[in-house]
Coordinates of C-alpha atoms and ligand atoms in Angstrom, one line a residue:
X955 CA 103.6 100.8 90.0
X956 CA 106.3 98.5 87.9
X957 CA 105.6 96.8 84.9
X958 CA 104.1 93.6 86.4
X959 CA 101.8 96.0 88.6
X960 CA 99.9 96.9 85.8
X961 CA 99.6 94.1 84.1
X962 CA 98.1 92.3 87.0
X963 CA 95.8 94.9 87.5
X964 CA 94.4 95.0 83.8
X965 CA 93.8 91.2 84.3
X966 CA 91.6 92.2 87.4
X967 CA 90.0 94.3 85.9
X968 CA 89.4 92.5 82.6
X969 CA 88.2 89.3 85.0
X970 CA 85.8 91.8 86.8
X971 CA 84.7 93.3 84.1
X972 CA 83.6 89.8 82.5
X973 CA 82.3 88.8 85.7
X974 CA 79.7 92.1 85.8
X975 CA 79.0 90.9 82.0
X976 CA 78.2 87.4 82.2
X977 CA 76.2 88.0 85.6
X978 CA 74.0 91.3 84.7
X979 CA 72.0 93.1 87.9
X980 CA 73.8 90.7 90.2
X981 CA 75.1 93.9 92.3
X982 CA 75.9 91.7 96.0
X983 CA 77.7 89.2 93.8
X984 CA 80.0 92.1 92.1
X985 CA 80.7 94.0 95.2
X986 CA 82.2 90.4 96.6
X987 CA 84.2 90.0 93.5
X988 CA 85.3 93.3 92.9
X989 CA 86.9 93.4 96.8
X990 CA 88.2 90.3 96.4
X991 CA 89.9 90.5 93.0
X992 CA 91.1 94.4 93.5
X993 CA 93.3 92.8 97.1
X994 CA 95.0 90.0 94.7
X995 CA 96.6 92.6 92.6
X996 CA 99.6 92.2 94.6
X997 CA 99.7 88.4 94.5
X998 CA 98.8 88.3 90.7
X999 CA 101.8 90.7 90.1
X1000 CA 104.3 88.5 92.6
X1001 CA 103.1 85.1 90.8
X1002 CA 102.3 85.4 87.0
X1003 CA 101.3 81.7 87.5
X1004 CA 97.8 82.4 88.5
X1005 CA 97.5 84.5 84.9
X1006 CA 98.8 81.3 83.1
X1007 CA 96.5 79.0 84.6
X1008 CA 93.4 81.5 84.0
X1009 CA 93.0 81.1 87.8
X1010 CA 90.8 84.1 88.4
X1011 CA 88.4 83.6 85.1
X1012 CA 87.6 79.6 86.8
X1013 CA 87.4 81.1 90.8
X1014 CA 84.5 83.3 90.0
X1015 CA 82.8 81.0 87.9
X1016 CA 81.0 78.4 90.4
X1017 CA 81.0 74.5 89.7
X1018 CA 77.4 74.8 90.0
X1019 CA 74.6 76.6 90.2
X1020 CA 71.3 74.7 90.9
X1021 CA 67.8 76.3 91.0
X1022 CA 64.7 74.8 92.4
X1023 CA 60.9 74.8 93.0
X1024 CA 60.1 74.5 96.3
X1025 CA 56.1 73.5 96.7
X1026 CA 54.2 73.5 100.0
X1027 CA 50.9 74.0 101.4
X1028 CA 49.9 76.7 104.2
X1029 CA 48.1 76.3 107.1
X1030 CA 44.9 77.2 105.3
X1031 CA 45.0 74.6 102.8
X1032 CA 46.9 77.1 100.0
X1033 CA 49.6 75.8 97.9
X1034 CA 52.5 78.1 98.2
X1035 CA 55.8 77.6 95.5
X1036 CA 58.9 79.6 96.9
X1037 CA 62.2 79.2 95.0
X1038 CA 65.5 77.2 96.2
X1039 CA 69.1 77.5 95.7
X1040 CA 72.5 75.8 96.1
X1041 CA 75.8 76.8 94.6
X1042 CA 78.3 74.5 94.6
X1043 CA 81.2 77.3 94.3
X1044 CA 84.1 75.4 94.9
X1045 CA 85.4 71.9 95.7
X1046 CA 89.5 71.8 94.6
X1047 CA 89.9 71.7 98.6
X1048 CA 87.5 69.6 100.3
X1049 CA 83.4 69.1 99.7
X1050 CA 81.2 72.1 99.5
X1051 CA 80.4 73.7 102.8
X1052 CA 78.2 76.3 103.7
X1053 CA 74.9 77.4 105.0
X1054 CA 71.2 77.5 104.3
X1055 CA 69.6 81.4 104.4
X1056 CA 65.6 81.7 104.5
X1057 CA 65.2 85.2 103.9
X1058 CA 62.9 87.0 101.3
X1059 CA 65.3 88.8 99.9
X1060 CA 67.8 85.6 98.9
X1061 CA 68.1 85.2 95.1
X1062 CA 70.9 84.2 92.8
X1063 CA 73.0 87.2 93.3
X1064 CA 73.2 86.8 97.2
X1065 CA 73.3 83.1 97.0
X1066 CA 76.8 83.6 94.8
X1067 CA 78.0 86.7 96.6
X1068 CA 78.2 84.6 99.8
X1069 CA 79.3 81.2 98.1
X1070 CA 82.6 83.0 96.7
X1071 CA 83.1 84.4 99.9
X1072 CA 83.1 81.4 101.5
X1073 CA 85.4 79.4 99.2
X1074 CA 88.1 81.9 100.6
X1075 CA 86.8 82.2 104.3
X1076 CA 86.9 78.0 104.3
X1077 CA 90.1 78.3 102.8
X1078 CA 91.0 80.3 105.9
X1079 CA 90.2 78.6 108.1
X1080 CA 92.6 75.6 107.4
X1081 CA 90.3 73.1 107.5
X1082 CA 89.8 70.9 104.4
X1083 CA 86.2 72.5 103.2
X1084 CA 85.0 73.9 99.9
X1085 CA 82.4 77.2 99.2
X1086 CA 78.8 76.4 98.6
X1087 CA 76.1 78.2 99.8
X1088 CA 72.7 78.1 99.2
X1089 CA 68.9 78.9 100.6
X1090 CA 65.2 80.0 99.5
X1091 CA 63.4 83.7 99.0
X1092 CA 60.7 81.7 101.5
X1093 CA 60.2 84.3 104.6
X1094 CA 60.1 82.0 108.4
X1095 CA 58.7 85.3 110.0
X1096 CA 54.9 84.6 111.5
X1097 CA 55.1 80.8 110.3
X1098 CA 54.0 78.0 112.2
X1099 CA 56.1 75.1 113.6
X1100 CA 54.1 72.9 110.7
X1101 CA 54.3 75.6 107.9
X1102 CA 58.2 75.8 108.8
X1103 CA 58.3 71.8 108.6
X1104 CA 56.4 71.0 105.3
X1105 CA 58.4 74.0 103.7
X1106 CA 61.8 72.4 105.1
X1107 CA 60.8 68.7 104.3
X1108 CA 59.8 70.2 100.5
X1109 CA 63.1 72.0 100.4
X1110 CA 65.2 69.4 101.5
X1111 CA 63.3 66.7 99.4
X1112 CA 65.2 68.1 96.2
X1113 CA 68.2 69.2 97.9
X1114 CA 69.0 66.0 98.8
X1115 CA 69.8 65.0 95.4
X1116 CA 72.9 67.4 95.4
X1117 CA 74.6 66.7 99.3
X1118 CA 76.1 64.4 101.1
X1119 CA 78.6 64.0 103.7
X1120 CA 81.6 64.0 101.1
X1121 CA 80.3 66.1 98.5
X1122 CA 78.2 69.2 100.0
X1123 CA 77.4 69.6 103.9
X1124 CA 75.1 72.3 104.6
X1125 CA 74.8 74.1 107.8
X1126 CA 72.3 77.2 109.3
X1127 CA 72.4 80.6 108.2
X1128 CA 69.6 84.2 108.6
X1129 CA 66.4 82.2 109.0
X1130 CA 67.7 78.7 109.7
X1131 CA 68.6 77.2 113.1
X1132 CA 68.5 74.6 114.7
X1133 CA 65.0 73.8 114.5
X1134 CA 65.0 74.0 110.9
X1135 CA 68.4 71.6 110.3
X1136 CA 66.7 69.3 112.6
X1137 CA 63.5 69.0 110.5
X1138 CA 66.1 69.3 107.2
X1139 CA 68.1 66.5 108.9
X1140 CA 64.6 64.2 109.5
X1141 CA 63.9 64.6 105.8
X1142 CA 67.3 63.2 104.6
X1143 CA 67.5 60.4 106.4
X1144 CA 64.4 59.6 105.8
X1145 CA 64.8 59.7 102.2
X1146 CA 67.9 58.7 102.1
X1147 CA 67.4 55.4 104.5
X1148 CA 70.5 56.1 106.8
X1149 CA 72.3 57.7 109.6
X1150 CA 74.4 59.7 107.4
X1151 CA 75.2 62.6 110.0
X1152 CA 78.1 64.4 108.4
X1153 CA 75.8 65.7 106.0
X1154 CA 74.5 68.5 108.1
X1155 CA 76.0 70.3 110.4
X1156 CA 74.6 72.4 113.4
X1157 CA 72.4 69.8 114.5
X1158 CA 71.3 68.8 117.3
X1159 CA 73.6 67.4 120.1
X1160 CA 71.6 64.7 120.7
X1161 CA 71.9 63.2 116.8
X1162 CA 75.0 64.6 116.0
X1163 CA 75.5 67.8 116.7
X1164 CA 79.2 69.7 118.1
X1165 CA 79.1 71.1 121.2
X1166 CA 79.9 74.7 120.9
X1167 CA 78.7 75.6 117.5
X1168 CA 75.7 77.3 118.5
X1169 CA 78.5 79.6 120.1
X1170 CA 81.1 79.3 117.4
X1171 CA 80.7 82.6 114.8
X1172 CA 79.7 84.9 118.0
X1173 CA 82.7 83.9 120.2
X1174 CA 85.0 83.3 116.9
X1175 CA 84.6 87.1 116.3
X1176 CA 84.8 88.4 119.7
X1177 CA 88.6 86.2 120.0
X1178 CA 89.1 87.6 116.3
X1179 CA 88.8 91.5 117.4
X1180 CA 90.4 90.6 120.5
X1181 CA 93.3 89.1 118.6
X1182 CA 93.0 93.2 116.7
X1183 CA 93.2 94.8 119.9
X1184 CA 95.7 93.4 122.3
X1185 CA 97.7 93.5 118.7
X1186 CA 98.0 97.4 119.8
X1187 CA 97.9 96.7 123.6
X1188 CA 93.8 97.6 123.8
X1189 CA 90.9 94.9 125.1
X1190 CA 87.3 94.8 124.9
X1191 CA 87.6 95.5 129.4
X1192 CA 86.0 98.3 130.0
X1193 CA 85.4 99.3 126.6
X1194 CA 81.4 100.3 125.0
X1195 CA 80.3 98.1 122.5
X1196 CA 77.4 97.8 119.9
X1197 CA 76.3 94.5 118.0
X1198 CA 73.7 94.4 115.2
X1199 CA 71.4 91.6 114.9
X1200 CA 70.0 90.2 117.8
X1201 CA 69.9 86.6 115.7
X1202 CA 72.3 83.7 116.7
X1203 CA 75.8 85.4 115.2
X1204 CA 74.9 88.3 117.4
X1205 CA 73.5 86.4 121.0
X1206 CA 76.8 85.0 121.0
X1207 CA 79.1 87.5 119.7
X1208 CA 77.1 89.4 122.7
X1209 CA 77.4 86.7 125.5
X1210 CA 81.8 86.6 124.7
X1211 CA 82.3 90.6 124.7
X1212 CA 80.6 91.1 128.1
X1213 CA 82.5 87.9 129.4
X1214 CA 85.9 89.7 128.4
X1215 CA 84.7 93.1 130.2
X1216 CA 82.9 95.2 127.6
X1217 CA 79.5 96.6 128.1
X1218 CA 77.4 95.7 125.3
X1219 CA 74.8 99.2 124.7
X1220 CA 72.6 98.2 122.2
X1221 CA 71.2 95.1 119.6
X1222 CA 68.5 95.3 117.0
X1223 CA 66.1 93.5 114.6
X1224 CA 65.0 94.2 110.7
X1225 CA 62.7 96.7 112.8
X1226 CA 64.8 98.7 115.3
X1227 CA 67.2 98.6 118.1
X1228 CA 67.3 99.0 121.6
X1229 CA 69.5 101.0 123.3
X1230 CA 70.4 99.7 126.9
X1231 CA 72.8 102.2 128.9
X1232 CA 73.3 100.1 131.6
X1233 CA 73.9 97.1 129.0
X1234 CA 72.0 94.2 127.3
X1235 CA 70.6 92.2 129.1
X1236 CA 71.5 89.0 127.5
X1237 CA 68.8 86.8 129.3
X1238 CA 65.7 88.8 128.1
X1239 CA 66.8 88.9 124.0
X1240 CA 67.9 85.6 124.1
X1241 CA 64.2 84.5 125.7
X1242 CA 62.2 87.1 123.0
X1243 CA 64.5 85.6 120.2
X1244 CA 65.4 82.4 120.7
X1245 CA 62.4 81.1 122.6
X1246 CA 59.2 83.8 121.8
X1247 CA 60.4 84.4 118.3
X1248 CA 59.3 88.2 119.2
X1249 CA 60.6 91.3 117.6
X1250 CA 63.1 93.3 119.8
X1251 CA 61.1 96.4 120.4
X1252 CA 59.6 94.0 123.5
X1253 CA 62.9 94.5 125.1
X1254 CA 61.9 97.8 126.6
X1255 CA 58.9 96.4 128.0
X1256 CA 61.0 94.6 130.4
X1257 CA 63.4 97.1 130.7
X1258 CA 61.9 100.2 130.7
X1259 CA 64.8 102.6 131.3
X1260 CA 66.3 100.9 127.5
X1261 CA 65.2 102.9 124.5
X1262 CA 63.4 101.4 121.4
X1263 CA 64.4 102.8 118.0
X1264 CA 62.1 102.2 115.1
X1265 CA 64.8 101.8 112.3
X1266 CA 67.8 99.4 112.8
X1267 CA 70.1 101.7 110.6
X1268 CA 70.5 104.4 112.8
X1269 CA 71.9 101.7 115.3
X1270 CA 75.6 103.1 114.2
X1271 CA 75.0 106.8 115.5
X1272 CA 75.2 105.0 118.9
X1273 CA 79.2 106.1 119.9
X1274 CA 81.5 103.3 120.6
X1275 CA 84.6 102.1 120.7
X1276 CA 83.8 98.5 119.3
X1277 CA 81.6 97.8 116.4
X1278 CA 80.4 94.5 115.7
X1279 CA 78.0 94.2 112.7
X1280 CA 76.2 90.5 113.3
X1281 CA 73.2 91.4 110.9
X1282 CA 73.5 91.5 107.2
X1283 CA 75.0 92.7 104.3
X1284 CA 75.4 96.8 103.6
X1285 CA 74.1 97.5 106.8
X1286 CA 77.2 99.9 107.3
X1287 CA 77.1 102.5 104.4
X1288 CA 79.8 105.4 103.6
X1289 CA 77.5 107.7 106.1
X1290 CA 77.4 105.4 109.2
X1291 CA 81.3 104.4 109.0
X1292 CA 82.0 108.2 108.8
X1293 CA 79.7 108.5 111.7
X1294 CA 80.9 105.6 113.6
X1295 CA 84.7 107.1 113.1
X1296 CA 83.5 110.5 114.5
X1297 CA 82.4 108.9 117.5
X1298 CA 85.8 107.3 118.1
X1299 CA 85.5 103.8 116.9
X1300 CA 88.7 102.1 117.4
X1301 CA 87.5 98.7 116.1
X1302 CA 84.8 97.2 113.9
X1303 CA 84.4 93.4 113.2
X1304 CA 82.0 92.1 110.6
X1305 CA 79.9 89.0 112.3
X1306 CA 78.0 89.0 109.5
X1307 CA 78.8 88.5 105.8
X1308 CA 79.4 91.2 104.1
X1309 CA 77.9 94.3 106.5
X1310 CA 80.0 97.0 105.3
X1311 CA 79.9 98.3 101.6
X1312 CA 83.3 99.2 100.0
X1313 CA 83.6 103.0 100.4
X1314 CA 82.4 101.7 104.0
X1315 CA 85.2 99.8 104.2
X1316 CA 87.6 102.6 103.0
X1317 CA 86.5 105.0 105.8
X1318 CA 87.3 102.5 108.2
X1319 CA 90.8 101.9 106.9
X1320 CA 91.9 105.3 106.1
X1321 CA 91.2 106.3 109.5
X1322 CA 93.3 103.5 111.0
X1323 CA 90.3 101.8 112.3
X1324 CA 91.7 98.1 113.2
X1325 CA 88.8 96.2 110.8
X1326 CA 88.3 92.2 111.2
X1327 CA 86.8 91.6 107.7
X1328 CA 84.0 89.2 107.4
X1329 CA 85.9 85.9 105.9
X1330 CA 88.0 85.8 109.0
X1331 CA 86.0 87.7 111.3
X1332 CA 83.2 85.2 111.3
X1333 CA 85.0 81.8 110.0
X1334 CA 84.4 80.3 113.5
X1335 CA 81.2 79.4 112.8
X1336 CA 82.5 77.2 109.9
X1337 CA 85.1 76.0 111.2
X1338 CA 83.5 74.4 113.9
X1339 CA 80.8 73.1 111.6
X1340 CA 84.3 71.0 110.0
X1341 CA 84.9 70.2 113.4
X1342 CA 81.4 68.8 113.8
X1343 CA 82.4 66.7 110.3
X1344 CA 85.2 65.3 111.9
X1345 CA 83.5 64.3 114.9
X1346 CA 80.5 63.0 112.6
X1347 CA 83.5 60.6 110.7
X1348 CA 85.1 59.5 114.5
X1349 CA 81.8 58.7 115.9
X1350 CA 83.0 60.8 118.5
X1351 CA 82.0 63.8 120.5
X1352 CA 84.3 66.3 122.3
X1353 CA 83.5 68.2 125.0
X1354 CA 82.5 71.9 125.2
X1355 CA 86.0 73.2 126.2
X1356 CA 87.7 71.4 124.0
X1357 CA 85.8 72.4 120.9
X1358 CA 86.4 76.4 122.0
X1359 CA 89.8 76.2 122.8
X1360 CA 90.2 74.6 119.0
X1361 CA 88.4 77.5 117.5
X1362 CA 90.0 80.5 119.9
X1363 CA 93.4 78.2 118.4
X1364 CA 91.8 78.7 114.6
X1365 CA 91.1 82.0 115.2
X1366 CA 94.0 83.3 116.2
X1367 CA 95.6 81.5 113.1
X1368 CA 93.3 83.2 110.7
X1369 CA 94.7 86.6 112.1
X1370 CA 98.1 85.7 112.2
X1371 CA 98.1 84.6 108.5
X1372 CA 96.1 87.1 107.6
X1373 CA 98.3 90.0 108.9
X1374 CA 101.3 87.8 107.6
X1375 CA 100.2 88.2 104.3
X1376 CA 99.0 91.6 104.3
X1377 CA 102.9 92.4 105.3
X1378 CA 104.3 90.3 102.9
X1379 CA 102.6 91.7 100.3
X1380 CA 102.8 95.5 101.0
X1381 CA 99.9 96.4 103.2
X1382 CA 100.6 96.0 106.6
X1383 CA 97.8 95.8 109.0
X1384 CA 95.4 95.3 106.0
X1385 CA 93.1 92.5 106.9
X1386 CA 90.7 92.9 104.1
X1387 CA 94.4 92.2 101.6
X1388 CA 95.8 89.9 103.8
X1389 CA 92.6 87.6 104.3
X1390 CA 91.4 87.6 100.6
X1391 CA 95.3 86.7 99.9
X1392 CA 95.8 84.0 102.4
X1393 CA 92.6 82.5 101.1
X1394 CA 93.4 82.5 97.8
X1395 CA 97.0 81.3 98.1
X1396 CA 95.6 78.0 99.3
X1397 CA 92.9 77.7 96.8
X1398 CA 94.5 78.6 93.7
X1399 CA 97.6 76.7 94.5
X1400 CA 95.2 73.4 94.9
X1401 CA 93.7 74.4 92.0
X1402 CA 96.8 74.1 89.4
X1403 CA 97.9 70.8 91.3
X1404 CA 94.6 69.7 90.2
X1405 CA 95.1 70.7 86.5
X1406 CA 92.1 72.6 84.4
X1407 CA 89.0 71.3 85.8
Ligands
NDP31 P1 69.7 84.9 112.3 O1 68.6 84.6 111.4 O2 69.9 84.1 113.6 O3 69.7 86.4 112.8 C1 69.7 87.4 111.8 C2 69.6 88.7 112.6 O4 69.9 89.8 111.6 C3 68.2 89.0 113.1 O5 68.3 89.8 114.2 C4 67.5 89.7 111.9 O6 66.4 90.5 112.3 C5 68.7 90.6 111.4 N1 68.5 90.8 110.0 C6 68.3 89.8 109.0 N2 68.1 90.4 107.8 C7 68.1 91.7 108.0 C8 68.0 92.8 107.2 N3 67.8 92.7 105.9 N4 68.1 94.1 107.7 C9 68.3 94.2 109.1 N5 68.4 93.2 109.9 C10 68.4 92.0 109.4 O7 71.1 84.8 111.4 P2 72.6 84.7 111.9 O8 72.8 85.3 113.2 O9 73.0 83.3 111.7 O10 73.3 85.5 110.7 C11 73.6 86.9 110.8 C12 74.7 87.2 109.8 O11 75.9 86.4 110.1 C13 74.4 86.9 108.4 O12 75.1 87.8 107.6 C14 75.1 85.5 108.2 O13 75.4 85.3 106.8 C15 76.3 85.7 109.0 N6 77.0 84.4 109.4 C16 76.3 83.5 110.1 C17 77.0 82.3 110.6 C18 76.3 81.3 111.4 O14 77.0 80.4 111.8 N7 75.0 81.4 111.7 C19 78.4 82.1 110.2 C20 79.0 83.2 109.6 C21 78.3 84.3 109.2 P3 64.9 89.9 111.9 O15 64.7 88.9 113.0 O16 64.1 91.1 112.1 O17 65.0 89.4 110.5
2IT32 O1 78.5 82.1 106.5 C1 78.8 81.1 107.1 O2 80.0 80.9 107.3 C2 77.8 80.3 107.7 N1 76.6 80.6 107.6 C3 78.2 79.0 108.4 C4 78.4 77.9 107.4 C5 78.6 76.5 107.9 O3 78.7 75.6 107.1 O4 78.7 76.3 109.2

């Protein structure tokens, strides 16, 4: 390590260190900085710029952070107050975007965790969109259609106050689809007295909506790890897949891996997975999930030659040769990449944001396991959400094969830069390096044009 090496990495450190500081038990939100920061070491080193302009001390510190009381009644009459949350990470490249997460679990820490992610990941994708991300700890499982719209309307009645189609443009996440950005949708114009559609995206195709986003994150994975492997003259033909998450990430990321050839083994829930030998059937989880809103274990009621596993961890002892988390985050721990390498996995790409934890991450890539990271792995959900913007602005729909072939086109951008940059700066094949660089470049770059804001 020269001179410049170590500097750069004392910085780092110094900025992570603050960062743990200033944002104590916030463990998600560390992990994100600490891989993120620990990649620019390189870059930092190459361009002392981004030290004089205190570049990393302003990226981890979000515009915004607002926090909100969320009131609604039951269906028994009971008040209920959940909490809600939007961070407005960063704008120096176009208006916040990012989605919405209902999950009991969200709080600030994984609200900021994923808005910093996807300030790079939007950054990737080359379209002009800022981070924000945002959400509530209120839990959609066993609610009615009403309980989910009063909640919503309540949600979206402060929200609105914050977004708009130039300044933050909100999109779906775990726990909100489309049902929920239509009633989200309702409520702002409603409040807002007009037919402001860019403000949303994921709608509806009959107010709005882009044809193909439902499909976007799935499909952009499956052309991301495709882009991987024919990269070392492999395919997903013929090859034994597992996805996590039976949710909309994974339905998709499903539906696009059996379409190239691969047999897709097994899916799961919070609860457990199934394993299918003879391969999921698509039809039936997308009917229990989509449509019933029923937990996967009624897979094998259907099928009764698939397997039901109470636990979705152990999901990962399953051999493959293609991994595709499409969950959450951590779901892939130290133990289950070790196991998953043992069982010959020659590719894992994160759907979801996030999935694998750090020493996870170093399994994969000491053992030459070809690993899509999550900020370009799954950036074709947001990028077509832009494309839904720009449709939005043109008043102007495209059709489905024209929205696809953009984000197969995006996709295989993102993995070009991304291994570009990961050999310019000393790590070949390094996606994790070369994404969180190629990110940043753009970022930080806009950032000292725009001066110290
Ligand atoms: P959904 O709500 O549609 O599905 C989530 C799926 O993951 C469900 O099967 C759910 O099971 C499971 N799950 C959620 N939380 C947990 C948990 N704590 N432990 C185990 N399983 C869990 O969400 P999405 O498919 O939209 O999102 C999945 C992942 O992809 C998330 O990490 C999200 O941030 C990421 N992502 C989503 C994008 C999008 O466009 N939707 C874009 C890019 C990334 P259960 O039903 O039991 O809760
Ligand atoms: O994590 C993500 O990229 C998303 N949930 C999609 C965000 C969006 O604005 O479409």
């Amino acid at each position: 390590m020269n001179e410049a090496d170590v500097s750069a990495k004392d910085y780092v450190q110094s900025v992570y260190e603050t960062v743990v500081k200033r944002n104590p038990h916030e463990q998600e939100f560390h992990q994100a900085v600490k891989e993120i920061l620990e990649s620019l070491v390189p870059v930092i080193s190459k361009h002392p710029k981004y030290i004089e302009h205190g570049i990393l001390e302003r990226i981890v510190e979000p515009e915004r952070l607002i926090t909100f009381r969320v009131p609604w009644v039951d269906d028994q009459g009971k008040v209920q107050v959940n909490r809600g949350f939007r961070v407005q990470f960063n704008s120096v490249i176009g208006p916040y975007k990012g989605g919405l997460r209902f999950h009991p679990s969200v709080n600030a820490s994984i609200i900021k965790f994923l808005g910093f992610e996807q300030t790079f990941k939007n950054s990737l994708t080359g379209q002009p969109i800022g981070g924000g991300k945002g959400g509530s700890d209120f839990d959609p499982k066993g609610k009615s259609d009403g309980e989910i719209m009063r909640f919503t309307q309540s949600f979206m009645t402060e929200l609105s106050k914050y977004i708009g189609p130039d300044t933050d443009v909100p999109a779906g996440d775990i726990g909100v689809g489309a049902r929920e950005i239509g009633f989200m949708f309702g409520q702002y114009r409603r409040l807002r007295g007009g037919h402001e559609a860019g403000v949303l995206t994921g709608k509806g195709i009959g107010y709005g909506g882009s044809l193909a986003r439902t499909e976007a994150t799935g499909y952009g994975a499956v052309y991301f790890v495709n882009e991987m492997l024919q990269a070392e003259g492999l395919s997903f033909e013929g090859s034994t897949v597992v996805v996590s998450g039976s949710g909309n990430v994974a339905i998709y990321a499903i539906q696009k891996a059996t379409q190239l050839g691969a047999k897709v083994v097994a899916c799961s829930d919070s609860n457990g997975y199934v394993y299918d030998e003879k391969g999921i059937n698509l039809d039936t989880v997308r009917r229990l999930k989509e449509e019933q809103r029923a937990r996967i274990s009624e897979y094998v009621k259907e099928h009764p030659h698939a397997v039901y596993v109470e636990g979705c961890e152990k999901i990962w002892t399953i051999p493959c040769d293609i991994a595709l988390p499409c969950a959450t985050q951590n779901e892939i721990d130290v133990n289950s990449a070790k196991l998953l390498v043992e069982n010959g996995v020659k590719a894992v790409g994160e759907g979801a944001n996030m999935p694998t934890t750090l020493d996870g991450i170093d399994v994969f890539l000491s053992n030459k396991v070809l690993f899509g990271p999550a900020k370009a792995a799954n950036a074709g959900g947001v990028a077509v959400s832009a494309l839904e913007m720009s449709q939005n602005s043109m008043r102007y729909s495209w059709h489905f094969h024209e929205v696809d072939d953009k984000l197969h086109t995006i996709m295989k951008n993102i993995y070009r830069n991304s291994v570009q940059a990961a050999e310019e700066y000393g790590y070949p094949g390094n996606l994790v390096v070369g994404a969180n660089i190629a990110g940043f470049i753009k970022v930080a770059d806009a950032m000292i044009a725009q001066g110290v804001i």
